[in-house]
Amino acid sequence: MEKQKRIHRSGLAVSLLCAAVLAACASVGINDNLEAARAEVNSASADPDVVSRAPLELKNAQEALNRADNLNRGRESIAEVNHHAYLAAVRAQTAKDLARSRRDTDEMTRMQAEVDRLRLANRTREANIARADANMARADASAARTDAAIARDQAQVAAQQAAAASVQAQSATQQADIERARAAQSAAEAAEAREKLRVVIVELQGKETDRGLLVTLGDVLFQTGRAELLPNAGPRMDKLASYLNQFPDKSLLIEGYTDSVGSDALNQELSIRRAEAVRAALAQRGVSPTRMASRGYGEQFPVASNSSPEGRAMNRRVEVVVADDRGNLKPRA
Amino acid sequence: MNRFVLGSPMLLAAAIFAGCASAPPPTEQMAVGRKAVERAAGTPEVVQLAPTELERARMKLADAERAMANREYDQARRSVDEAEADARLAEARAGARKNDRALAEVNQAIRGMREELARRPG
């Protein structure tokens, strides 16, 4: 019985010890560490980034929190509750950091595409600038080539113009030569004409008047009152015809005149017949009748006084007027 | 019967002691915890970017070693588990800070390139 009591006492002591241990182990009421850990885990769970990027770590945190809660509910050792609460909080923070780290990585991957795009854009821009420079250089070169081509064309044109000018000069020289030759010929012809004229003036006693070259055939060729040429007129007419035949193109005007003796009507008719006689004589000697015209002016236009025999003799005459160089032949007004 | 009645408080006490007090030494957990702290401490970016967290892990590991030496195995298990969790947090935090900086640099580079593009459009 004594032994049983002792044992009983000892059992009581063990029970008391156990109660003490239990009191030491068990938690009472709200644990601040546990609530802080819960807040940490809840905030991690509410973050979609953490849920999607660090699910394993988040699950570990939640499990630690559950464990701490269970231990707390079971009034287990506060050290164990605190321990698991601590693990829950640290793992929740770890989950958040991992999520942030992984989000950064994803973000950088995404950014890398932008970096590549920008790098390409920059390189393209540089290439464009280089290409623009090259284009400009090419344009410059092209412009220079064009200038050179224009200069070459201009030189060619100038050379052609020079050649043309040379040909023209040559042609002008030839023309001048021709003109000179013509002038020389004309001069020679003029000299010849002058010589012939001299012959007429000297040998036929012609004279130059404003009406043309005038050759006067005196009354010695005709008997008074008659219109037939005297035989001694022959040589004189030969010489005149020969002279006139040298200028076959020149028109001739043959004019008859009388002195004042006798009636005007008679004198007029006589002057016509004398002019006609000379015309016929010249025609007989080869002077074309078509170039000859005859007129009679009677006693008009005396060349001397009718009061003396010598004067009247001078007034009885036939004048042959040769057209001038321009072909003009002016009858008396 | 009497034996049973007598023994039951003893057994209960033993069970309670087993639940609360030191269990077998947490050899395996110690190994895992040591390795985790060692790895974090051997990573330059953790040393550089999460020194506070790393220091806490080291202190927890030291606590655990001390508890082991004192045969306080429960205490050792808790400390080494917390040391491991701290070491992992140190690594995660260092990684996050490193990536934050890298991201900021990329952003700055992009800003620079955009400005370059805007200054002289090709």
PDB file of C-alpha atoms in Angstrom, chain A residues 110-283:
ATOM      1  CA  ARG A 110      10.085  41.666 -74.321  1.00  0.00           C
ATOM      2  CA  MET A 111      12.365  44.730 -74.248  1.00  0.00           C
ATOM      3  CA  GLN A 112      15.009  42.849 -76.159  1.00  0.00           C
ATOM      4  CA  ALA A 113      12.638  42.751 -79.124  1.00  0.00           C
ATOM      5  CA  GLU A 114      12.261  46.529 -78.830  1.00  0.00           C
ATOM      6  CA  VAL A 115      16.034  46.896 -78.471  1.00  0.00           C
ATOM      7  CA  ASP A 116      16.517  44.793 -81.589  1.00  0.00           C
ATOM      8  CA  ARG A 117      13.887  46.816 -83.433  1.00  0.00           C
ATOM      9  CA  LEU A 118      15.511  50.114 -82.403  1.00  0.00           C
ATOM     10  CA  ARG A 119      18.980  48.799 -83.191  1.00  0.00           C
ATOM     11  CA  LEU A 120      17.737  47.811 -86.633  1.00  0.00           C
ATOM     12  CA  ALA A 121      16.029  51.181 -87.062  1.00  0.00           C
ATOM     13  CA  ASN A 122      19.263  52.946 -86.072  1.00  0.00           C
ATOM     14  CA  ARG A 123      21.266  50.809 -88.441  1.00  0.00           C
ATOM     15  CA  THR A 124      18.704  51.403 -91.207  1.00  0.00           C
ATOM     16  CA  ARG A 125      18.868  55.099 -90.489  1.00  0.00           C
ATOM     17  CA  GLU A 126      22.655  55.044 -90.748  1.00  0.00           C
ATOM     18  CA  ALA A 127      22.406  53.023 -93.928  1.00  0.00           C
ATOM     19  CA  ASN A 128      19.888  55.520 -95.294  1.00  0.00           C
ATOM     20  CA  ILE A 129      22.191  58.383 -94.445  1.00  0.00           C
ATOM     21  CA  ALA A 130      25.059  56.564 -96.122  1.00  0.00           C
ATOM     22  CA  ARG A 131      22.848  55.834 -99.119  1.00  0.00           C
ATOM     23  CA  ALA A 132      21.726  59.472 -99.279  1.00  0.00           C
ATOM     24  CA  ASP A 133      25.393  60.541 -99.200  1.00  0.00           C
ATOM     25  CA  ALA A 134      26.161  58.070-101.950  1.00  0.00           C
ATOM     26  CA  ASN A 135      23.216  59.307-103.988  1.00  0.00           C
ATOM     27  CA  MET A 136      24.365  62.864-103.540  1.00  0.00           C
ATOM     28  CA  ALA A 137      27.877  61.917-104.630  1.00  0.00           C
ATOM     29  CA  ARG A 138      26.433  60.084-107.601  1.00  0.00           C
ATOM     30  CA  ALA A 139      24.294  63.113-108.465  1.00  0.00           C
ATOM     31  CA  ASP A 140      27.382  65.334-108.237  1.00  0.00           C
ATOM     32  CA  ALA A 141      29.290  62.990-110.507  1.00  0.00           C
ATOM     33  CA  SER A 142      26.367  62.892-112.912  1.00  0.00           C
ATOM     34  CA  ALA A 143      26.134  66.685-112.909  1.00  0.00           C
ATOM     35  CA  ALA A 144      29.875  66.896-113.569  1.00  0.00           C
ATOM     36  CA  ARG A 145      29.502  64.434-116.426  1.00  0.00           C
ATOM     37  CA  THR A 146      26.628  66.484-117.827  1.00  0.00           C
ATOM     38  CA  ASP A 147      28.709  69.657-117.593  1.00  0.00           C
ATOM     39  CA  ALA A 148      31.540  67.923-119.389  1.00  0.00           C
ATOM     40  CA  ALA A 149      29.153  66.697-122.081  1.00  0.00           C
ATOM     41  CA  ILE A 150      27.741  70.204-122.509  1.00  0.00           C
ATOM     42  CA  ALA A 151      31.254  71.630-122.731  1.00  0.00           C
ATOM     43  CA  ARG A 152      32.142  68.972-125.303  1.00  0.00           C
ATOM     44  CA  ASP A 153      29.024  69.771-127.319  1.00  0.00           C
ATOM     45  CA  GLN A 154      29.772  73.471-127.142  1.00  0.00           C
ATOM     46  CA  ALA A 155      33.338  72.848-128.289  1.00  0.00           C
ATOM     47  CA  GLN A 156      32.012  70.731-131.135  1.00  0.00           C
ATOM     48  CA  VAL A 157      29.529  73.444-132.124  1.00  0.00           C
ATOM     49  CA  ALA A 158      32.282  76.037-131.932  1.00  0.00           C
ATOM     50  CA  ALA A 159      34.524  73.869-134.095  1.00  0.00           C
ATOM     51  CA  GLN A 160      31.724  73.414-136.611  1.00  0.00           C
ATOM     52  CA  GLN A 161      31.052  77.141-136.599  1.00  0.00           C
ATOM     53  CA  ALA A 162      34.747  77.809-137.104  1.00  0.00           C
ATOM     54  CA  ALA A 163      34.810  75.340-139.982  1.00  0.00           C
ATOM     55  CA  ALA A 164      31.690  76.919-141.462  1.00  0.00           C
ATOM     56  CA  ALA A 165      33.227  80.365-141.040  1.00  0.00           C
ATOM     57  CA  SER A 166      36.379  79.147-142.736  1.00  0.00           C
ATOM     58  CA  VAL A 167      34.338  77.750-145.614  1.00  0.00           C
ATOM     59  CA  GLN A 168      32.404  81.011-145.787  1.00  0.00           C
ATOM     60  CA  ALA A 169      35.626  82.959-145.721  1.00  0.00           C
ATOM     61  CA  GLN A 170      36.972  80.788-148.496  1.00  0.00           C
ATOM     62  CA  SER A 171      33.735  81.186-150.410  1.00  0.00           C
ATOM     63  CA  ALA A 172      33.837  84.918-149.773  1.00  0.00           C
ATOM     64  CA  THR A 173      37.391  84.987-151.035  1.00  0.00           C
ATOM     65  CA  GLN A 174      36.341  83.116-154.151  1.00  0.00           C
ATOM     66  CA  GLN A 175      33.352  85.387-154.538  1.00  0.00           C
ATOM     67  CA  ALA A 176      35.630  88.351-154.140  1.00  0.00           C
ATOM     68  CA  ASP A 177      37.918  86.876-156.771  1.00  0.00           C
ATOM     69  CA  ILE A 178      34.944  86.423-159.079  1.00  0.00           C
ATOM     70  CA  GLU A 179      33.746  89.937-158.332  1.00  0.00           C
ATOM     71  CA  ARG A 180      37.219  91.252-158.900  1.00  0.00           C
ATOM     72  CA  ALA A 181      37.394  89.380-162.218  1.00  0.00           C
ATOM     73  CA  ARG A 182      33.993  90.719-163.173  1.00  0.00           C
ATOM     74  CA  ALA A 183      35.004  94.186-162.142  1.00  0.00           C
ATOM     75  CA  ALA A 184      38.158  93.837-164.183  1.00  0.00           C
ATOM     76  CA  GLN A 185      36.114  92.653-167.122  1.00  0.00           C
ATOM     77  CA  SER A 186      33.633  95.451-166.624  1.00  0.00           C
ATOM     78  CA  ALA A 187      36.491  97.888-166.414  1.00  0.00           C
ATOM     79  CA  ALA A 188      37.927  96.456-169.606  1.00  0.00           C
ATOM     80  CA  GLU A 189      34.559  96.667-171.294  1.00  0.00           C
ATOM     81  CA  ALA A 190      34.095 100.179-170.025  1.00  0.00           C
ATOM     82  CA  ALA A 191      37.521 101.072-171.321  1.00  0.00           C
ATOM     83  CA  GLU A 192      36.665  99.551-174.672  1.00  0.00           C
ATOM     84  CA  ALA A 193      33.355 101.432-174.748  1.00  0.00           C
ATOM     85  CA  ARG A 194      35.159 104.613-173.831  1.00  0.00           C
ATOM     86  CA  GLU A 195      37.603 103.959-176.654  1.00  0.00           C
ATOM     87  CA  LYS A 196      34.744 103.423-179.140  1.00  0.00           C
ATOM     88  CA  LEU A 197      33.076 106.548-177.891  1.00  0.00           C
ATOM     89  CA  ARG A 198      36.313 108.403-178.366  1.00  0.00           C
ATOM     90  CA  VAL A 199      36.375 107.115-181.950  1.00  0.00           C
ATOM     91  CA  VAL A 200      32.792 108.308-182.522  1.00  0.00           C
ATOM     92  CA  ILE A 201      33.460 111.670-181.001  1.00  0.00           C
ATOM     93  CA  VAL A 202      36.677 112.182-182.913  1.00  0.00           C
ATOM     94  CA  GLU A 203      35.797 110.571-186.248  1.00  0.00           C
ATOM     95  CA  LEU A 204      32.040 111.115-186.438  1.00  0.00           C
ATOM     96  CA  GLN A 205      32.211 114.402-184.527  1.00  0.00           C
ATOM     97  CA  GLY A 206      29.609 113.083-182.096  1.00  0.00           C
ATOM     98  CA  LYS A 207      29.019 114.665-178.744  1.00  0.00           C
ATOM     99  CA  GLU A 208      27.540 113.528-175.478  1.00  0.00           C
ATOM    100  CA  THR A 209      24.414 115.350-174.477  1.00  0.00           C
ATOM    101  CA  ASP A 210      21.799 114.838-171.777  1.00  0.00           C
ATOM    102  CA  ARG A 211      19.658 113.065-174.400  1.00  0.00           C
ATOM    103  CA  GLY A 212      22.386 110.543-175.245  1.00  0.00           C
ATOM    104  CA  LEU A 213      25.170 110.345-177.771  1.00  0.00           C
ATOM    105  CA  LEU A 214      24.405 112.750-180.559  1.00  0.00           C
ATOM    106  CA  VAL A 215      25.887 112.476-184.089  1.00  0.00           C
ATOM    107  CA  THR A 216      25.058 115.349-186.451  1.00  0.00           C
ATOM    108  CA  LEU A 217      24.981 114.787-190.168  1.00  0.00           C
ATOM    109  CA  GLY A 218      25.402 118.206-191.879  1.00  0.00           C
ATOM    110  CA  ASP A 219      23.550 119.613-194.927  1.00  0.00           C
ATOM    111  CA  VAL A 220      26.445 118.671-197.152  1.00  0.00           C
ATOM    112  CA  LEU A 221      24.705 115.260-197.441  1.00  0.00           C
ATOM    113  CA  PHE A 222      21.606 116.747-199.108  1.00  0.00           C
ATOM    114  CA  GLN A 223      20.957 119.189-201.959  1.00  0.00           C
ATOM    115  CA  THR A 224      18.810 122.186-201.026  1.00  0.00           C
ATOM    116  CA  GLY A 225      15.119 121.295-201.007  1.00  0.00           C
ATOM    117  CA  ARG A 226      15.816 117.639-201.600  1.00  0.00           C
ATOM    118  CA  ALA A 227      15.836 114.555-199.432  1.00  0.00           C
ATOM    119  CA  GLU A 228      18.067 112.162-201.391  1.00  0.00           C
ATOM    120  CA  LEU A 229      21.489 111.490-199.889  1.00  0.00           C
ATOM    121  CA  LEU A 230      24.363 112.735-202.027  1.00  0.00           C
ATOM    122  CA  PRO A 231      26.915 110.144-203.165  1.00  0.00           C
ATOM    123  CA  ASN A 232      29.637 111.728-201.010  1.00  0.00           C
ATOM    124  CA  ALA A 233      27.542 110.815-197.979  1.00  0.00           C
ATOM    125  CA  GLY A 234      28.421 107.108-198.552  1.00  0.00           C
ATOM    126  CA  PRO A 235      31.711 106.866-196.530  1.00  0.00           C
ATOM    127  CA  ARG A 236      30.206 108.857-193.729  1.00  0.00           C
ATOM    128  CA  MET A 237      27.165 106.541-193.566  1.00  0.00           C
ATOM    129  CA  ASP A 238      29.445 103.448-193.753  1.00  0.00           C
ATOM    130  CA  LYS A 239      31.406 104.619-190.739  1.00  0.00           C
ATOM    131  CA  LEU A 240      28.262 105.459-188.772  1.00  0.00           C
ATOM    132  CA  ALA A 241      26.578 102.105-189.578  1.00  0.00           C
ATOM    133  CA  SER A 242      29.729 100.212-188.630  1.00  0.00           C
ATOM    134  CA  TYR A 243      29.824 102.082-185.307  1.00  0.00           C
ATOM    135  CA  LEU A 244      26.109 101.500-184.612  1.00  0.00           C
ATOM    136  CA  ASN A 245      26.427  97.793-185.405  1.00  0.00           C
ATOM    137  CA  GLN A 246      28.846  97.420-182.495  1.00  0.00           C
ATOM    138  CA  PHE A 247      25.934  98.191-180.146  1.00  0.00           C
ATOM    139  CA  PRO A 248      23.134  96.143-181.711  1.00  0.00           C
ATOM    140  CA  ASP A 249      20.974  96.488-178.601  1.00  0.00           C
ATOM    141  CA  LYS A 250      20.906 100.252-178.462  1.00  0.00           C
ATOM    142  CA  SER A 251      17.873 102.112-179.788  1.00  0.00           C
ATOM    143  CA  LEU A 252      18.369 104.926-182.215  1.00  0.00           C
ATOM    144  CA  LEU A 253      16.361 108.039-182.825  1.00  0.00           C
ATOM    145  CA  ILE A 254      16.852 109.743-186.193  1.00  0.00           C
ATOM    146  CA  GLU A 255      15.682 113.378-186.320  1.00  0.00           C
ATOM    147  CA  GLY A 256      15.441 115.650-189.345  1.00  0.00           C
ATOM    148  CA  TYR A 257      15.700 119.522-189.222  1.00  0.00           C
ATOM    149  CA  THR A 258      15.555 122.395-191.809  1.00  0.00           C
ATOM    150  CA  ASP A 259      16.406 126.093-192.007  1.00  0.00           C
ATOM    151  CA  SER A 260      13.757 128.758-191.860  1.00  0.00           C
ATOM    152  CA  VAL A 261      13.495 129.235-195.647  1.00  0.00           C
ATOM    153  CA  GLY A 262      10.164 128.051-197.036  1.00  0.00           C
ATOM    154  CA  SER A 263       6.827 127.238-195.410  1.00  0.00           C
ATOM    155  CA  ASP A 264       6.591 125.369-192.165  1.00  0.00           C
ATOM    156  CA  ALA A 265       4.569 122.583-193.724  1.00  0.00           C
ATOM    157  CA  LEU A 266       7.111 122.061-196.496  1.00  0.00           C
ATOM    158  CA  ASN A 267       9.971 122.193-194.037  1.00  0.00           C
ATOM    159  CA  GLN A 268       8.197 119.681-191.782  1.00  0.00           C
ATOM    160  CA  GLU A 269       7.686 117.221-194.588  1.00  0.00           C
ATOM    161  CA  LEU A 270      11.266 117.736-195.867  1.00  0.00           C
ATOM    162  CA  SER A 271      12.685 117.069-192.382  1.00  0.00           C
ATOM    163  CA  ILE A 272      10.729 113.832-192.181  1.00  0.00           C
ATOM    164  CA  ARG A 273      11.870 112.675-195.607  1.00  0.00           C
ATOM    165  CA  ARG A 274      15.545 113.464-194.825  1.00  0.00           C
ATOM    166  CA  ALA A 275      15.334 111.483-191.533  1.00  0.00           C
ATOM    167  CA  GLU A 276      13.741 108.621-193.432  1.00  0.00           C
ATOM    168  CA  ALA A 277      16.506 108.754-196.040  1.00  0.00           C
ATOM    169  CA  VAL A 278      19.190 108.377-193.362  1.00  0.00           C
ATOM    170  CA  ARG A 279      17.199 105.615-191.739  1.00  0.00           C
ATOM    171  CA  ALA A 280      16.949 103.742-195.043  1.00  0.00           C
ATOM    172  CA  ALA A 281      20.664 104.210-195.724  1.00  0.00           C
ATOM    173  CA  LEU A 282      21.588 102.821-192.264  1.00  0.00           C
ATOM    174  CA  ALA A 283      19.154  99.913-192.741  1.00  0.00           C
TER     175      ALA A 283
END
